[in-house]
C-alpha positions as a printed Julia matrix, in Angstrom:
44×3 Matrix{Float64}:
   0.02  -0.06  -0.01
   1.46   3.27  -1.03
   0.11   6.84  -0.52
   1.61   9.61  -2.71
   0.42  13.19  -1.47
   1.13  15.73  -4.05
  -0.02  19.48  -3.72
  -2.9   18.87  -6.43
  -4.22  15.56  -5.03
  -3.53  12.15  -3.53
  -2.73   8.78  -5.22
  -3.38   5.71  -3.57
  -1.88   2.46  -4.83
  -2.89  -1.11  -3.57
  -5.36  -3.5   -3.33
  -9.13  -2.45  -3.26
  -9.58  -3.35   0.49
  -6.39  -1.77   1.57
  -7.51   1.42  -0.27
 -10.96   1.47   1.37
  -9.29   0.82   4.85
  -6.95   3.94   4.31
  -9.7    6.07   3.2
 -11.81   5.24   6.07
  -9.0    5.96   8.48
  -8.29   9.38   7.04
 -12.02  10.21   6.83
 -12.09  10.03  10.65
  -9.25  12.77  10.83
 -10.1   15.07   7.8
 -13.3   16.42   6.31
 -11.82  17.17   2.69
  -8.81  16.05   0.54
  -7.54  19.42   0.88
  -7.11  19.52   4.62
  -5.37  16.08   4.17
  -2.7   17.52   1.58
  -2.4   20.7    3.73
  -1.54  18.91   7.04
   1.06  16.72   5.11
   2.75  19.52   3.42
   3.39  21.65   6.49
   7.2   21.62   7.45
   7.94  19.61  10.66
């Protein structure tokens, strides 16, 4: 399972059940994909 987060979107690579699992996990944390991308692109 790979998750590529870019400035203009998210690419999920894996089996269908893996992608569904990851999407459900992130749906609990973020309301939109934009929030997801923004949270990952902030410098740490």
